């Protein structure tokens, strides 16, 4: 058996063992990377760790730390309350508002993970407080970020159009943007319906109810925090009534000093990441450290709320996949596809490779790698260049909801601790389903009719 097949088989085994035995998949993947790296690829430990996603590590730690502080001092509560007023109490519009915010931000040039890193914590706070399914909200955020990314000035759009131009292929920027936006919006709509969208619509305008739900959610949060203390009431209402006056946090509409400074920090994060291309993770971490130094009381317990389990899981899986990329396994897969004689079959295989690799690794990298691989087929004229490029773009981007991608990981990391495992499992189910379905649908609609 070749080294390529061995390394891919080990990855499959990692998934199976983690599913059956309940071991953290990231820890298992790190061990697998070490064993396979040393025994199969003749790498040393430094060579294996060279694939560790340090940028993703900093993003996850920095962002979850910052928003743990924002939750501690009530800033997230204030943002949620302000956003509810902005939508006029129409809870059903909140997920679509998050979709459009992310789409707009990425369409004007923001990196997709940067948009998700900024919006996901607030969106998931909305979901928890107003009884919106967290998977629906997370999918709306991720697909919104995807929807705008292929605009002519978007990151993915710029990369794709650049690769097309470099290879002297015919391209159509409007078709690329329209098809990818439509695909992301369709998946968002399906998710919206599947996870209770019709029930949200039936609730109509509920400004008073929404506010009441916010108070109950806040009380429930305090009850959960105190549940380990003997005699602590488990009812949210009882907990709310039993708190001593001095324990009452500032009102949800009040802007005290910690909240004002935190809001300024969030604005600085957005401006720095979107306007000056500053690293999202390090910028968020810097702001979090400053807040901790200035307001140490409101920072108590924030470090413990960083999603360390998610960090380990994502870090391990991505390290293994990056090792495969570094050892040419992904290129080997592309070469196997290139040997397929039928252009339509080869095009479908390329779409599947784009979906599978992007679900675990870099969407940006796979976009830049697979279009050149498709050049031999496109130059024959038997497959439409515009159609296949759009299909590859869709296949490689809509799978970013996978919890093993940066965007999916951010959604999982910002979900409520009690729901985090469920969100991870549902995103994995939806992500893996999209890995299978999206390439086929995109191929049938965009490639087959033009062949």
PDB file of N, CA and C in Angstrom, residues 257-320:
ATOM      1  N   UNK A 257     -18.866  51.628  32.767  1.00  0.00           N
ATOM      2  CA  UNK A 257     -17.505  51.774  32.244  1.00  0.00           C
ATOM      3  C   UNK A 257     -16.977  50.495  31.574  1.00  0.00           C
ATOM      4  N   UNK A 258     -17.096  49.311  32.222  1.00  0.00           N
ATOM      5  CA  UNK A 258     -16.587  48.099  31.563  1.00  0.00           C
ATOM      6  C   UNK A 258     -17.245  47.826  30.215  1.00  0.00           C
ATOM      7  N   UNK A 259     -18.556  48.078  30.137  1.00  0.00           N
ATOM      8  CA  UNK A 259     -19.257  47.827  28.879  1.00  0.00           C
ATOM      9  C   UNK A 259     -18.838  48.822  27.799  1.00  0.00           C
ATOM     10  N   UNK A 260     -18.668  50.059  28.192  1.00  0.00           N
ATOM     11  CA  UNK A 260     -18.257  51.077  27.213  1.00  0.00           C
ATOM     12  C   UNK A 260     -16.886  50.737  26.645  1.00  0.00           C
ATOM     13  N   UNK A 261     -15.946  50.400  27.531  1.00  0.00           N
ATOM     14  CA  UNK A 261     -14.597  50.068  27.078  1.00  0.00           C
ATOM     15  C   UNK A 261     -14.615  48.788  26.230  1.00  0.00           C
ATOM     16  N   UNK A 262     -15.446  47.817  26.636  1.00  0.00           N
ATOM     17  CA  UNK A 262     -15.544  46.584  25.855  1.00  0.00           C
ATOM     18  C   UNK A 262     -16.103  46.854  24.473  1.00  0.00           C
ATOM     19  N   UNK A 263     -17.131  47.692  24.391  1.00  0.00           N
ATOM     20  CA  UNK A 263     -17.708  48.054  23.085  1.00  0.00           C
ATOM     21  C   UNK A 263     -16.675  48.745  22.210  1.00  0.00           C
ATOM     22  N   UNK A 264     -15.894  49.652  22.820  1.00  0.00           N
ATOM     23  CA  UNK A 264     -14.826  50.311  22.066  1.00  0.00           C
ATOM     24  C   UNK A 264     -13.810  49.282  21.569  1.00  0.00           C
ATOM     25  N   UNK A 265     -13.541  48.280  22.416  1.00  0.00           N
ATOM     26  CA  UNK A 265     -12.618  47.226  22.010  1.00  0.00           C
ATOM     27  C   UNK A 265     -13.161  46.417  20.847  1.00  0.00           C
ATOM     28  N   UNK A 266     -14.462  46.121  20.852  1.00  0.00           N
ATOM     29  CA  UNK A 266     -15.074  45.378  19.753  1.00  0.00           C
ATOM     30  C   UNK A 266     -15.043  46.182  18.460  1.00  0.00           C
ATOM     31  N   UNK A 267     -15.291  47.483  18.583  1.00  0.00           N
ATOM     32  CA  UNK A 267     -15.203  48.349  17.399  1.00  0.00           C
ATOM     33  C   UNK A 267     -13.767  48.373  16.877  1.00  0.00           C
ATOM     34  N   UNK A 268     -12.815  48.456  17.796  1.00  0.00           N
ATOM     35  CA  UNK A 268     -11.405  48.444  17.390  1.00  0.00           C
ATOM     36  C   UNK A 268     -11.053  47.130  16.694  1.00  0.00           C
ATOM     37  N   UNK A 269     -11.625  46.024  17.171  1.00  0.00           N
ATOM     38  CA  UNK A 269     -11.386  44.728  16.530  1.00  0.00           C
ATOM     39  C   UNK A 269     -11.910  44.728  15.103  1.00  0.00           C
ATOM     40  N   UNK A 270     -13.109  45.245  14.920  1.00  0.00           N
ATOM     41  CA  UNK A 270     -13.690  45.288  13.578  1.00  0.00           C
ATOM     42  C   UNK A 270     -12.895  46.201  12.652  1.00  0.00           C
ATOM     43  N   UNK A 271     -12.569  47.382  13.140  1.00  0.00           N
ATOM     44  CA  UNK A 271     -11.817  48.337  12.320  1.00  0.00           C
ATOM     45  C   UNK A 271     -10.428  47.795  11.998  1.00  0.00           C
ATOM     46  N   UNK A 272      -9.773  47.218  13.002  1.00  0.00           N
ATOM     47  CA  UNK A 272      -8.426  46.685  12.784  1.00  0.00           C
ATOM     48  C   UNK A 272      -8.409  45.514  11.828  1.00  0.00           C
ATOM     49  N   UNK A 273      -9.368  44.593  11.994  1.00  0.00           N
ATOM     50  CA  UNK A 273      -9.396  43.398  11.151  1.00  0.00           C
ATOM     51  C   UNK A 273      -9.877  43.699   9.738  1.00  0.00           C
ATOM     52  N   UNK A 274     -10.904  44.524   9.626  1.00  0.00           N
ATOM     53  CA  UNK A 274     -11.509  44.767   8.321  1.00  0.00           C
ATOM     54  C   UNK A 274     -10.886  45.945   7.583  1.00  0.00           C
ATOM     55  N   UNK A 275     -10.444  46.953   8.341  1.00  0.00           N
ATOM     56  CA  UNK A 275      -9.903  48.139   7.685  1.00  0.00           C
ATOM     57  C   UNK A 275      -8.394  48.145   7.524  1.00  0.00           C
ATOM     58  N   UNK A 276      -7.690  47.500   8.458  1.00  0.00           N
ATOM     59  CA  UNK A 276      -6.225  47.534   8.427  1.00  0.00           C
ATOM     60  C   UNK A 276      -5.599  46.143   8.323  1.00  0.00           C
ATOM     61  N   UNK A 277      -6.438  45.130   8.094  1.00  0.00           N
ATOM     62  CA  UNK A 277      -5.970  43.754   7.875  1.00  0.00           C
ATOM     63  C   UNK A 277      -5.126  43.245   9.045  1.00  0.00           C
ATOM     64  N   UNK A 278      -5.472  43.694  10.274  1.00  0.00           N
ATOM     65  CA  UNK A 278      -4.773  43.180  11.446  1.00  0.00           C
ATOM     66  C   UNK A 278      -5.235  41.753  11.743  1.00  0.00           C
ATOM     67  N   UNK A 279      -4.369  40.945  12.312  1.00  0.00           N
ATOM     68  CA  UNK A 279      -4.720  39.578  12.652  1.00  0.00           C
ATOM     69  C   UNK A 279      -5.835  39.577  13.689  1.00  0.00           C
ATOM     70  N   UNK A 280      -6.933  38.864  13.378  1.00  0.00           N
ATOM     71  CA  UNK A 280      -8.100  38.848  14.260  1.00  0.00           C
ATOM     72  C   UNK A 280      -7.750  38.268  15.621  1.00  0.00           C
ATOM     73  N   UNK A 281      -7.019  37.147  15.637  1.00  0.00           N
ATOM     74  CA  UNK A 281      -6.709  36.498  16.898  1.00  0.00           C
ATOM     75  C   UNK A 281      -5.867  37.355  17.820  1.00  0.00           C
ATOM     76  N   UNK A 282      -4.768  37.883  17.311  1.00  0.00           N
ATOM     77  CA  UNK A 282      -3.881  38.691  18.153  1.00  0.00           C
ATOM     78  C   UNK A 282      -4.552  39.998  18.565  1.00  0.00           C
ATOM     79  N   UNK A 283      -5.341  40.585  17.673  1.00  0.00           N
ATOM     80  CA  UNK A 283      -6.041  41.822  18.024  1.00  0.00           C
ATOM     81  C   UNK A 283      -7.041  41.565  19.141  1.00  0.00           C
ATOM     82  N   UNK A 284      -7.814  40.482  19.017  1.00  0.00           N
ATOM     83  CA  UNK A 284      -8.785  40.141  20.059  1.00  0.00           C
ATOM     84  C   UNK A 284      -8.087  39.831  21.377  1.00  0.00           C
ATOM     85  N   UNK A 285      -6.972  39.115  21.310  1.00  0.00           N
ATOM     86  CA  UNK A 285      -6.235  38.761  22.524  1.00  0.00           C
ATOM     87  C   UNK A 285      -5.671  40.003  23.204  1.00  0.00           C
ATOM     88  N   UNK A 286      -5.167  40.940  22.414  1.00  0.00           N
ATOM     89  CA  UNK A 286      -4.637  42.195  22.970  1.00  0.00           C
ATOM     90  C   UNK A 286      -5.725  42.975  23.685  1.00  0.00           C
ATOM     91  N   UNK A 287      -6.890  43.089  23.053  1.00  0.00           N
ATOM     92  CA  UNK A 287      -8.008  43.812  23.662  1.00  0.00           C
ATOM     93  C   UNK A 287      -8.449  43.117  24.943  1.00  0.00           C
ATOM     94  N   UNK A 288      -8.487  41.787  24.920  1.00  0.00           N
ATOM     95  CA  UNK A 288      -8.902  41.030  26.103  1.00  0.00           C
ATOM     96  C   UNK A 288      -7.939  41.245  27.260  1.00  0.00           C
ATOM     97  N   UNK A 289      -6.653  41.243  26.983  1.00  0.00           N
ATOM     98  CA  UNK A 289      -5.659  41.456  28.042  1.00  0.00           C
ATOM     99  C   UNK A 289      -5.788  42.856  28.627  1.00  0.00           C
ATOM    100  N   UNK A 290      -5.999  43.852  27.779  1.00  0.00           N
ATOM    101  CA  UNK A 290      -6.172  45.225  28.265  1.00  0.00           C
ATOM    102  C   UNK A 290      -7.400  45.317  29.165  1.00  0.00           C
ATOM    103  N   UNK A 291      -8.506  44.693  28.742  1.00  0.00           N
ATOM    104  CA  UNK A 291      -9.718  44.707  29.565  1.00  0.00           C
ATOM    105  C   UNK A 291      -9.489  44.025  30.911  1.00  0.00           C
ATOM    106  N   UNK A 292      -8.730  42.938  30.891  1.00  0.00           N
ATOM    107  CA  UNK A 292      -8.437  42.227  32.132  1.00  0.00           C
ATOM    108  C   UNK A 292      -7.615  43.091  33.085  1.00  0.00           C
ATOM    109  N   UNK A 293      -6.659  43.836  32.545  1.00  0.00           N
ATOM    110  CA  UNK A 293      -5.830  44.710  33.376  1.00  0.00           C
ATOM    111  C   UNK A 293      -6.631  45.878  33.940  1.00  0.00           C
ATOM    112  N   UNK A 294      -7.529  46.435  33.130  1.00  0.00           N
ATOM    113  CA  UNK A 294      -8.287  47.613  33.557  1.00  0.00           C
ATOM    114  C   UNK A 294      -9.446  47.239  34.473  1.00  0.00           C
ATOM    115  N   UNK A 295     -10.121  46.123  34.172  1.00  0.00           N
ATOM    116  CA  UNK A 295     -11.285  45.705  34.961  1.00  0.00           C
ATOM    117  C   UNK A 295     -11.105  44.253  35.436  1.00  0.00           C
ATOM    118  N   UNK A 296     -10.209  44.034  36.380  1.00  0.00           N
ATOM    119  CA  UNK A 296      -9.916  42.659  36.815  1.00  0.00           C
ATOM    120  C   UNK A 296     -11.107  41.943  37.439  1.00  0.00           C
ATOM    121  N   UNK A 297     -12.011  42.684  38.095  1.00  0.00           N
ATOM    122  CA  UNK A 297     -13.154  42.043  38.752  1.00  0.00           C
ATOM    123  C   UNK A 297     -14.074  41.363  37.740  1.00  0.00           C
ATOM    124  N   UNK A 298     -14.340  42.047  36.631  1.00  0.00           N
ATOM    125  CA  UNK A 298     -15.255  41.488  35.632  1.00  0.00           C
ATOM    126  C   UNK A 298     -14.589  40.425  34.779  1.00  0.00           C
ATOM    127  N   UNK A 299     -13.272  40.231  34.955  1.00  0.00           N
ATOM    128  CA  UNK A 299     -12.544  39.248  34.150  1.00  0.00           C
ATOM    129  C   UNK A 299     -12.382  37.911  34.854  1.00  0.00           C
ATOM    130  N   UNK A 300     -12.872  37.806  36.082  1.00  0.00           N
ATOM    131  CA  UNK A 300     -12.700  36.559  36.826  1.00  0.00           C
ATOM    132  C   UNK A 300     -13.407  35.397  36.113  1.00  0.00           C
ATOM    133  N   UNK A 301     -12.680  34.315  35.926  1.00  0.00           N
ATOM    134  CA  UNK A 301     -13.257  33.129  35.309  1.00  0.00           C
ATOM    135  C   UNK A 301     -13.278  33.135  33.797  1.00  0.00           C
ATOM    136  N   UNK A 302     -12.828  34.228  33.175  1.00  0.00           N
ATOM    137  CA  UNK A 302     -12.902  34.322  31.714  1.00  0.00           C
ATOM    138  C   UNK A 302     -11.977  33.334  31.023  1.00  0.00           C
ATOM    139  N   UNK A 303     -10.775  33.145  31.574  1.00  0.00           N
ATOM    140  CA  UNK A 303      -9.817  32.221  30.948  1.00  0.00           C
ATOM    141  C   UNK A 303     -10.371  30.802  30.930  1.00  0.00           C
ATOM    142  N   UNK A 304     -11.075  30.417  31.999  1.00  0.00           N
ATOM    143  CA  UNK A 304     -11.644  29.072  32.061  1.00  0.00           C
ATOM    144  C   UNK A 304     -12.734  28.871  31.017  1.00  0.00           C
ATOM    145  N   UNK A 305     -13.309  29.973  30.530  1.00  0.00           N
ATOM    146  CA  UNK A 305     -14.390  29.871  29.551  1.00  0.00           C
ATOM    147  C   UNK A 305     -13.882  29.787  28.115  1.00  0.00           C
ATOM    148  N   UNK A 306     -12.566  29.896  27.927  1.00  0.00           N
ATOM    149  CA  UNK A 306     -12.011  29.680  26.582  1.00  0.00           C
ATOM    150  C   UNK A 306     -12.295  28.224  26.190  1.00  0.00           C
ATOM    151  N   UNK A 307     -12.667  28.005  24.953  1.00  0.00           N
ATOM    152  CA  UNK A 307     -13.080  26.659  24.512  1.00  0.00           C
ATOM    153  C   UNK A 307     -11.857  25.782  24.243  1.00  0.00           C
ATOM    154  N   UNK A 308     -11.229  25.345  25.323  1.00  0.00           N
ATOM    155  CA  UNK A 308      -9.983  24.584  25.166  1.00  0.00           C
ATOM    156  C   UNK A 308     -10.214  23.245  24.472  1.00  0.00           C
ATOM    157  N   UNK A 309     -11.331  22.591  24.754  1.00  0.00           N
ATOM    158  CA  UNK A 309     -11.610  21.326  24.086  1.00  0.00           C
ATOM    159  C   UNK A 309     -11.735  21.490  22.583  1.00  0.00           C
ATOM    160  N   UNK A 310     -12.391  22.577  22.171  1.00  0.00           N
ATOM    161  CA  UNK A 310     -12.524  22.866  20.744  1.00  0.00           C
ATOM    162  C   UNK A 310     -11.174  23.200  20.128  1.00  0.00           C
ATOM    163  N   UNK A 311     -10.370  23.937  20.861  1.00  0.00           N
ATOM    164  CA  UNK A 311      -9.041  24.289  20.364  1.00  0.00           C
ATOM    165  C   UNK A 311      -8.219  23.024  20.110  1.00  0.00           C
ATOM    166  N   UNK A 312      -8.261  22.082  21.056  1.00  0.00           N
ATOM    167  CA  UNK A 312      -7.514  20.830  20.887  1.00  0.00           C
ATOM    168  C   UNK A 312      -8.049  20.027  19.704  1.00  0.00           C
ATOM    169  N   UNK A 313      -9.362  19.934  19.600  1.00  0.00           N
ATOM    170  CA  UNK A 313      -9.968  19.153  18.525  1.00  0.00           C
ATOM    171  C   UNK A 313      -9.580  19.702  17.154  1.00  0.00           C
ATOM    172  N   UNK A 314      -9.786  20.990  16.964  1.00  0.00           N
ATOM    173  CA  UNK A 314      -9.512  21.602  15.658  1.00  0.00           C
ATOM    174  C   UNK A 314      -8.009  21.599  15.373  1.00  0.00           C
ATOM    175  N   UNK A 315      -7.211  21.903  16.396  1.00  0.00           N
ATOM    176  CA  UNK A 315      -5.761  21.930  16.201  1.00  0.00           C
ATOM    177  C   UNK A 315      -5.214  20.585  15.763  1.00  0.00           C
ATOM    178  N   UNK A 316      -5.713  19.499  16.365  1.00  0.00           N
ATOM    179  CA  UNK A 316      -5.225  18.171  16.014  1.00  0.00           C
ATOM    180  C   UNK A 316      -5.600  17.749  14.607  1.00  0.00           C
ATOM    181  N   UNK A 317      -6.866  17.934  14.255  1.00  0.00           N
ATOM    182  CA  UNK A 317      -7.332  17.530  12.921  1.00  0.00           C
ATOM    183  C   UNK A 317      -6.621  18.321  11.824  1.00  0.00           C
ATOM    184  N   UNK A 318      -6.549  19.633  12.004  1.00  0.00           N
ATOM    185  CA  UNK A 318      -5.940  20.471  10.971  1.00  0.00           C
ATOM    186  C   UNK A 318      -4.440  20.181  10.854  1.00  0.00           C
ATOM    187  N   UNK A 319      -3.789  19.864  11.979  1.00  0.00           N
ATOM    188  CA  UNK A 319      -2.371  19.500  11.927  1.00  0.00           C
ATOM    189  C   UNK A 319      -2.168  18.270  11.047  1.00  0.00           C
ATOM    190  N   UNK A 320      -3.024  17.284  11.208  1.00  0.00           N
ATOM    191  CA  UNK A 320      -2.897  16.053  10.406  1.00  0.00           C
ATOM    192  C   UNK A 320      -3.127  16.350   8.924  1.00  0.00           C
TER     193      UNK A 320
END
